Amino acid sequence: MSKQVTRLVRLRGVRQAVRGVVLGGLLGGLLGGTAGCHPEASMAQYECRTDDDCGDGGQCHEGRCKGHGMSPVRAAATPTASPESPEAAKGSESKWLGPTVAPRQQWAVDLGAVISATPTIVVEPEGRVVAYVGSHAGRFVGVVVEGPEAGRVVLDLMVDGIIWSTAVADERGWLYFGADDDRLRAVDPKAGVVAWSRRLGGCEPTRAPGPVGVRCDVDGGPSLGPGGDLYAGADGLYRVAGDGTIRWHYPPEEEGPGAHVATTPLVTAEGVVFGNQGKEVVALDHEGRRRWSVTFKADVDGSPVLGRDGTIYVGVDEGALHAIRPDGTIAWSAKVGAPIRARAAVGSDGVVVFGAYDGILYAVEPDGGVRWRLPTGAEIHAPATIDPAGRIFVGSRDEQLYALDLEGHVYWTLEMPAQLDGAVALSPGGTLVVGCDDGVLRGLR
């Protein structure tokens, strides 16, 4: 299943060789300087069972793909444009700037289990900056990011479930997140309590082996919708009011059980878009009525993101990033041959940056052309983060954190103690907040 932390078998020699391609010219960056290496199109090998796993032109030989590459496939029609929207401006970009030189660890908090969610940064009215994140042990914490209290835990809660979900904060500062006990929770950080807990779906038991056991897990989102309502993925998509009342569920009961939604819903002026493990990308209006849907050949585990012209970009387990027009038609597909489970990030010039399970970070032009490729030493599950200056920050399962610009020039790399599966969060003071598979949340500056 997509939510399992899949660790592909990596031969040490292959891993070091691929790392050498990327990092060979980056000694200055590792020592804290800036490096001007421009990545070329070297391709990391990855595991396969059939030729279909290797993309166009690839072959599966002794369990490893050979000769695979990225093949943009365009539809005949020209993409339609829509006015730039606030949602497009947000994209996967950060509000705050990150460092151009390799940072140093400022603080660390051990949560005791894997952290795969992205930290959520909240600036309190009095100016204190706090990062909130959950772990696979069900621990949900708030940690001060900057200032004399940096690294101090100011919220510490336990819930009965693995937390895959990235929390979202509303205007009053409440946090909302889901867990694999099939519950969506609201946290009042000032009171230090769970304000309410709402079970989504009717899966019995809530935990069981295989797809049945995960179908109702609250993994997708949540995302904030109109009027402070929430959109959350479980056995389909739910719209939930700020007090925990369920407004509606898609699909309707008469259509049968809903497929699991592990993606973070994309909220737009017209409605909400999400991917599911029924191999679909679905667009609904804000009342839960289906506007359109697109069916693919594999589960959709990459969260959708909105481009600056209204195009929706989404990664699919079949090994392609798809560009979908606002009316639900496909503009183009960039085939990489390996699952794409990281949410793409959209730069200020419209470039789309995403990682794949072939270990490569890709940058694709708005028309589907390849701008550059950066090979890393292992799969990339983490979404990239782009700051207002166009600096990209992304972690890989090769235990490296990468910083580069929109043209693919690497600023620096930083070796981490464990694999990175969640996105990097940036704070107003330029601190990078990142969780690792060793269960430690770190502040780097």
XYZ file of C-alpha atoms in Angstrom:
445
model
C 0.000 0.000 0.000
C 1.088 3.568 -0.627
C 1.090 4.497 3.048
C 3.648 1.891 3.936
C 7.139 3.296 4.254
C 8.459 1.205 1.380
C 12.199 0.736 1.431
C 13.492 -0.548 -1.881
C 16.614 -2.718 -1.783
C 19.611 -0.537 -2.555
C 23.066 -1.928 -3.265
C 25.660 0.150 -1.453
C 27.812 0.479 -4.546
C 24.939 1.765 -6.682
C 23.882 4.200 -3.974
C 27.379 5.600 -3.583
C 27.897 5.804 -7.343
C 24.682 7.775 -7.855
C 25.491 10.026 -4.926
C 28.882 10.670 -6.471
C 27.241 11.884 -9.699
C 25.279 14.475 -7.772
C 27.667 15.413 -5.009
C 31.066 15.062 -6.617
C 31.379 18.804 -7.200
C 29.726 19.946 -4.000
C 32.566 19.865 -1.457
C 32.283 23.610 -1.023
C 28.577 23.285 -0.278
C 29.184 20.584 2.309
C 31.654 22.877 4.056
C 29.092 25.653 4.243
C 29.801 27.466 0.983
C 27.717 27.607 -2.153
C 28.220 25.283 -5.079
C 27.461 25.899 -8.715
C 27.016 22.330 -9.905
C 24.350 21.913 -12.569
C 22.852 18.392 -12.508
C 22.803 16.478 -15.745
C 20.480 13.690 -16.857
C 22.145 10.756 -15.074
C 19.463 8.258 -14.118
C 19.373 6.113 -10.975
C 18.253 2.512 -11.383
C 15.313 1.189 -9.403
C 13.566 -2.111 -8.804
C 11.087 -3.626 -11.259
C 9.149 -6.780 -12.024
C 8.129 -6.167 -15.635
C 9.074 -3.771 -18.443
C 5.896 -1.792 -17.677
C 7.485 -0.707 -14.382
C 10.297 1.046 -16.278
C 8.389 3.549 -18.397
C 8.659 4.197 -22.108
C 11.719 2.538 -23.651
C 12.791 0.937 -20.375
C 13.509 -2.731 -19.799
C 13.444 -4.786 -16.633
C 16.695 -6.760 -16.410
C 17.439 -8.914 -13.350
C 15.047 -6.893 -11.231
C 16.490 -3.478 -12.153
C 15.279 -0.982 -14.756
C 17.628 -0.048 -17.555
C 17.306 2.653 -20.174
C 14.281 4.337 -18.623
C 13.789 8.046 -18.929
C 11.301 10.821 -18.893
C 8.972 11.078 -21.859
C 6.530 14.000 -21.968
C 3.353 12.983 -23.808
C 1.174 15.902 -24.877
C -2.462 15.961 -25.776
C -3.363 17.423 -29.141
C -5.274 20.380 -27.735
C -3.706 23.476 -26.212
C -4.210 23.920 -22.433
C -6.917 26.390 -21.557
C -5.932 29.200 -19.197
C -7.854 30.518 -16.235
C -7.153 33.627 -14.175
C -4.461 33.340 -11.549
C -5.990 32.596 -8.185
C -4.907 32.823 -4.525
C -4.752 29.034 -4.433
C -2.309 29.045 -7.334
C -0.166 31.646 -5.632
C 0.068 29.459 -2.538
C 0.891 26.267 -4.423
C 3.624 24.411 -2.564
C 5.583 27.595 -1.912
C 6.681 28.845 1.495
C 5.931 32.334 2.749
C 9.459 32.694 4.132
C 13.029 32.497 2.839
C 15.411 29.606 3.384
C 19.238 29.592 3.620
C 21.647 29.651 0.667
C 24.431 28.092 2.749
C 24.328 24.778 4.564
C 22.570 25.285 7.926
C 23.525 23.885 11.316
C 21.293 22.172 13.832
C 19.907 24.606 16.409
C 17.676 22.238 18.348
C 16.214 18.715 18.265
C 13.176 17.055 19.855
C 12.849 13.257 19.882
C 9.255 12.146 19.258
C 10.142 8.465 19.582
C 8.820 7.263 16.210
C 8.907 8.022 12.485
C 7.862 11.526 11.412
C 6.478 11.474 7.867
C 4.180 14.507 8.133
C 5.290 18.018 7.263
C 5.626 20.417 10.226
C 2.983 23.149 10.312
C 4.356 26.601 11.214
C 2.109 28.910 13.242
C 2.979 32.492 14.188
C 1.065 33.333 17.355
C -0.426 36.819 17.914
C 2.383 37.719 20.316
C 4.956 36.681 17.715
C 6.057 33.297 19.021
C 6.700 30.808 16.202
C 5.651 27.191 16.842
C 5.975 24.081 14.657
C 3.301 21.384 15.059
C 3.721 17.805 13.851
C 2.645 14.239 14.648
C 4.532 10.942 14.710
C 3.806 7.296 13.974
C 3.567 6.699 17.730
C 0.503 8.980 17.878
C 2.381 11.803 19.579
C 1.414 15.325 18.489
C 3.670 18.156 19.614
C 4.194 21.881 19.302
C 7.803 23.086 19.443
C 9.029 26.682 19.624
C 11.117 27.314 16.507
C 12.996 30.554 17.173
C 14.153 32.860 19.946
C 15.297 32.098 23.502
C 12.710 29.303 23.848
C 13.729 27.535 20.612
C 13.389 23.771 20.952
C 10.983 23.934 23.909
C 7.935 21.653 23.686
C 4.820 23.738 24.404
C 2.196 21.150 23.402
C 2.434 17.389 23.895
C -0.544 15.121 23.209
C -1.001 11.392 22.588
C -3.690 9.898 20.353
C -4.559 6.279 19.631
C -3.268 6.042 16.084
C -0.421 6.569 13.648
C -0.336 10.164 12.420
C 0.399 10.357 8.690
C -1.582 13.556 8.328
C -0.065 17.040 8.108
C -1.940 19.384 10.435
C -3.662 22.531 9.232
C -4.233 25.644 11.356
C -7.251 27.948 11.200
C -7.431 31.687 11.868
C -7.923 31.252 15.606
C -4.851 29.013 15.839
C -6.603 25.654 16.293
C -4.914 22.637 14.695
C -6.663 19.816 12.819
C -5.161 16.444 11.869
C -6.153 12.834 11.201
C -4.842 9.448 12.323
C -5.194 5.787 11.413
C -7.778 5.193 14.157
C -10.197 6.695 11.593
C -10.540 9.952 13.503
C -10.202 13.626 12.628
C -9.203 15.763 15.601
C -9.261 19.432 16.543
C -6.669 20.727 19.004
C -6.907 23.920 21.035
C -3.211 24.665 21.635
C -3.855 27.356 24.243
C -5.816 24.938 26.389
C -3.476 22.078 25.440
C -6.334 19.669 24.742
C -8.140 17.832 21.958
C -11.251 19.981 21.538
C -13.153 17.343 19.584
C -12.628 14.031 17.796
C -14.828 12.822 14.930
C -14.793 9.307 13.521
C -14.976 9.174 9.729
C -16.321 6.121 7.941
C -17.691 2.875 9.268
C -14.792 0.466 8.788
C -14.857 -2.427 11.239
C -12.420 -3.027 12.763
C -10.665 0.307 12.507
C -7.366 -1.555 12.169
C -6.950 -4.665 10.038
C -4.331 -6.034 7.631
C -4.487 -4.990 3.979
C -6.676 -2.461 2.156
C -9.716 -3.031 4.368
C -7.797 -1.845 7.407
C -6.623 1.420 5.869
C -9.670 2.455 3.846
C -11.105 4.700 6.564
C -7.784 5.983 7.941
C -7.846 9.773 8.011
C -4.703 10.321 5.952
C -5.842 12.880 3.368
C -5.288 16.445 4.510
C -7.109 18.016 6.134
C -7.428 21.231 4.121
C -9.312 24.375 5.064
C -12.403 25.126 3.014
C -15.059 27.851 2.879
C -16.173 29.297 6.187
C -13.534 27.428 8.160
C -14.868 24.002 7.179
C -12.438 21.140 6.615
C -11.937 18.721 3.747
C -10.455 15.398 4.859
C -9.726 12.134 3.050
C -10.596 8.715 4.467
C -13.033 6.299 2.755
C -13.696 9.013 0.235
C -13.813 12.742 0.945
C -15.561 14.458 3.840
C -16.548 18.058 4.410
C -16.547 18.679 8.152
C -17.640 21.829 9.982
C -15.357 23.556 12.458
C -17.271 21.982 15.354
C -16.827 18.433 13.988
C -20.224 18.071 12.318
C -20.066 16.089 9.058
C -21.709 18.132 6.306
C -21.366 15.562 3.517
C -19.397 12.549 2.316
C -18.373 11.605 -1.216
C -19.214 9.187 -2.751
C -22.884 9.073 -1.769
C -23.980 5.947 0.086
C -25.916 4.634 -2.923
C -22.686 4.488 -4.954
C -21.112 2.026 -2.538
C -17.929 2.167 -0.426
C -15.521 4.955 -1.248
C -11.902 4.347 -2.224
C -9.262 5.448 0.251
C -8.094 9.053 -0.100
C -4.517 9.560 1.093
C -3.956 12.835 -0.776
C -4.307 16.326 0.641
C -7.406 17.881 -0.972
C -6.765 20.905 -3.200
C -9.308 23.634 -2.438
C -10.137 26.128 -5.201
C -12.810 28.761 -5.758
C -14.836 26.222 -7.758
C -14.567 23.329 -5.323
C -12.127 20.635 -4.219
C -9.867 18.218 -6.125
C -8.334 15.017 -4.753
C -6.845 11.696 -5.800
C -7.855 8.282 -4.482
C -6.774 4.656 -4.443
C -9.546 3.870 -6.878
C -7.173 5.227 -9.571
C -9.083 8.502 -9.926
C -8.629 12.227 -9.669
C -12.003 13.701 -8.713
C -13.251 17.293 -8.705
C -16.315 18.230 -6.645
C -18.106 21.495 -6.042
C -18.335 22.758 -2.480
C -21.641 20.963 -1.985
C -20.110 17.584 -2.804
C -21.441 17.233 -6.354
C -19.034 15.738 -8.875
C -17.802 18.186 -11.509
C -15.500 15.731 -13.317
C -13.205 12.775 -12.757
C -10.241 11.218 -14.564
C -9.321 7.535 -14.284
C -5.710 6.347 -14.522
C -3.965 2.966 -14.491
C -2.841 3.030 -10.853
C -3.581 4.598 -7.472
C -3.325 8.351 -7.151
C -1.193 8.947 -4.068
C 0.366 12.270 -5.094
C -1.547 15.270 -3.777
C -2.774 17.709 -6.452
C -1.370 21.227 -6.711
C -2.621 24.219 -8.689
C -0.441 25.925 -11.290
C -0.475 29.620 -12.030
C -2.696 29.230 -15.090
C -5.236 27.018 -13.319
C -3.687 23.719 -14.451
C -3.784 20.961 -11.837
C -0.645 18.832 -11.468
C -0.823 15.417 -9.854
C 1.506 12.421 -9.576
C 0.267 8.849 -10.029
C 1.667 5.447 -9.038
C 1.749 4.450 -12.720
C 4.829 6.656 -13.003
C 3.605 9.900 -14.504
C 2.900 13.491 -13.592
C -0.341 14.575 -15.238
C -1.325 18.138 -16.105
C -5.113 18.458 -15.936
C -7.011 21.441 -17.292
C -9.701 23.079 -15.124
C -12.384 21.209 -17.134
C -10.858 17.802 -16.308
C -9.170 17.098 -19.659
C -5.519 16.054 -19.818
C -3.134 18.709 -21.162
C -0.022 16.514 -21.042
C 1.634 13.702 -19.097
C 5.301 13.491 -18.129
C 6.200 9.812 -17.792
C 9.064 8.888 -15.476
C 8.312 5.184 -15.032
C 8.400 5.201 -11.214
C 5.655 6.054 -8.708
C 5.195 9.747 -7.886
C 3.798 10.147 -4.397
C 5.229 13.546 -3.540
C 3.098 16.610 -4.069
C 4.616 18.787 -6.785
C 5.765 22.344 -6.074
C 5.179 25.231 -8.481
C 7.815 27.935 -8.873
C 7.207 31.630 -9.513
C 7.944 31.098 -13.236
C 5.494 28.200 -13.458
C 8.094 25.412 -13.377
C 6.807 22.230 -11.716
C 9.250 20.469 -9.362
C 8.645 16.939 -8.076
C 10.473 13.836 -6.918
C 9.823 10.227 -7.871
C 10.638 6.738 -6.660
C 13.423 6.474 -9.250
C 15.392 8.780 -6.945
C 15.291 11.753 -9.305
C 14.088 15.291 -8.677
C 12.491 16.664 -11.855
C 11.753 20.191 -13.031
C 9.182 20.407 -15.829
C 8.103 23.469 -17.793
C 4.410 24.444 -17.822
C 4.143 22.882 -21.305
C 5.609 19.549 -20.137
C 9.177 20.014 -21.398
C 11.982 18.880 -19.097
C 14.062 21.734 -17.636
C 16.455 19.581 -15.583
C 16.847 16.385 -13.557
C 18.735 15.888 -10.295
C 19.578 12.255 -9.429
C 19.772 11.385 -5.723
C 20.812 8.158 -4.052
C 17.355 6.774 -3.215
C 13.610 7.229 -3.697
C 12.118 10.683 -3.170
C 8.894 10.516 -1.185
C 9.045 14.021 0.299
C 7.441 17.006 -1.432
C 9.718 19.879 -2.416
C 9.367 23.285 -0.768
C 10.036 26.474 -2.755
C 10.687 29.797 -1.017
C 9.795 33.266 -2.411
C 13.304 33.637 -3.893
C 12.898 30.422 -5.883
C 15.098 28.285 -3.646
C 14.071 24.623 -3.553
C 14.477 22.455 -0.449
C 13.809 18.722 -0.598
C 14.785 15.586 1.278
C 15.457 12.123 -0.123
C 15.586 8.631 1.302
C 19.338 8.754 0.701
C 19.401 10.694 4.019
C 20.367 13.936 2.305
C 18.685 17.335 2.363
C 19.154 19.276 -0.891
C 18.944 23.002 -1.624
C 18.984 24.249 -5.218
C 17.587 26.987 -7.447
C 14.924 26.879 -10.156
C 17.593 26.259 -12.799
C 18.849 23.145 -10.996
C 22.083 24.627 -9.566
C 22.798 23.089 -6.158
C 23.470 25.481 -3.263
C 24.293 22.829 -0.709
C 23.501 19.360 0.584
C 23.314 18.258 4.188
C 23.625 14.687 5.420
C 20.875 13.774 7.869
C 20.808 10.921 10.419
C 17.864 9.165 8.706
C 15.575 9.169 5.685
C 13.305 12.139 5.004
C 9.684 11.503 3.959
C 8.026 14.821 4.799
C 8.509 18.274 3.329
C 10.736 20.888 4.900
C 8.933 23.752 6.642
C 10.414 27.274 6.714
C 9.958 29.793 9.521
C 9.945 33.622 9.411
C 13.501 33.673 10.763
C 14.800 31.286 8.127
C 14.872 28.135 10.240
C 14.324 24.853 8.385
C 12.114 22.515 10.410
C 12.257 18.901 9.308
C 11.255 15.502 10.684
C 13.126 12.288 9.918
C 12.527 8.557 10.091
C 14.621 8.463 13.279
C 11.703 10.215 14.998
C 13.555 13.463 15.666
C 12.214 16.907 14.766
C 15.069 19.302 14.034
C 15.500 23.029 13.604
C 18.302 23.966 11.192
C 19.648 27.466 10.537
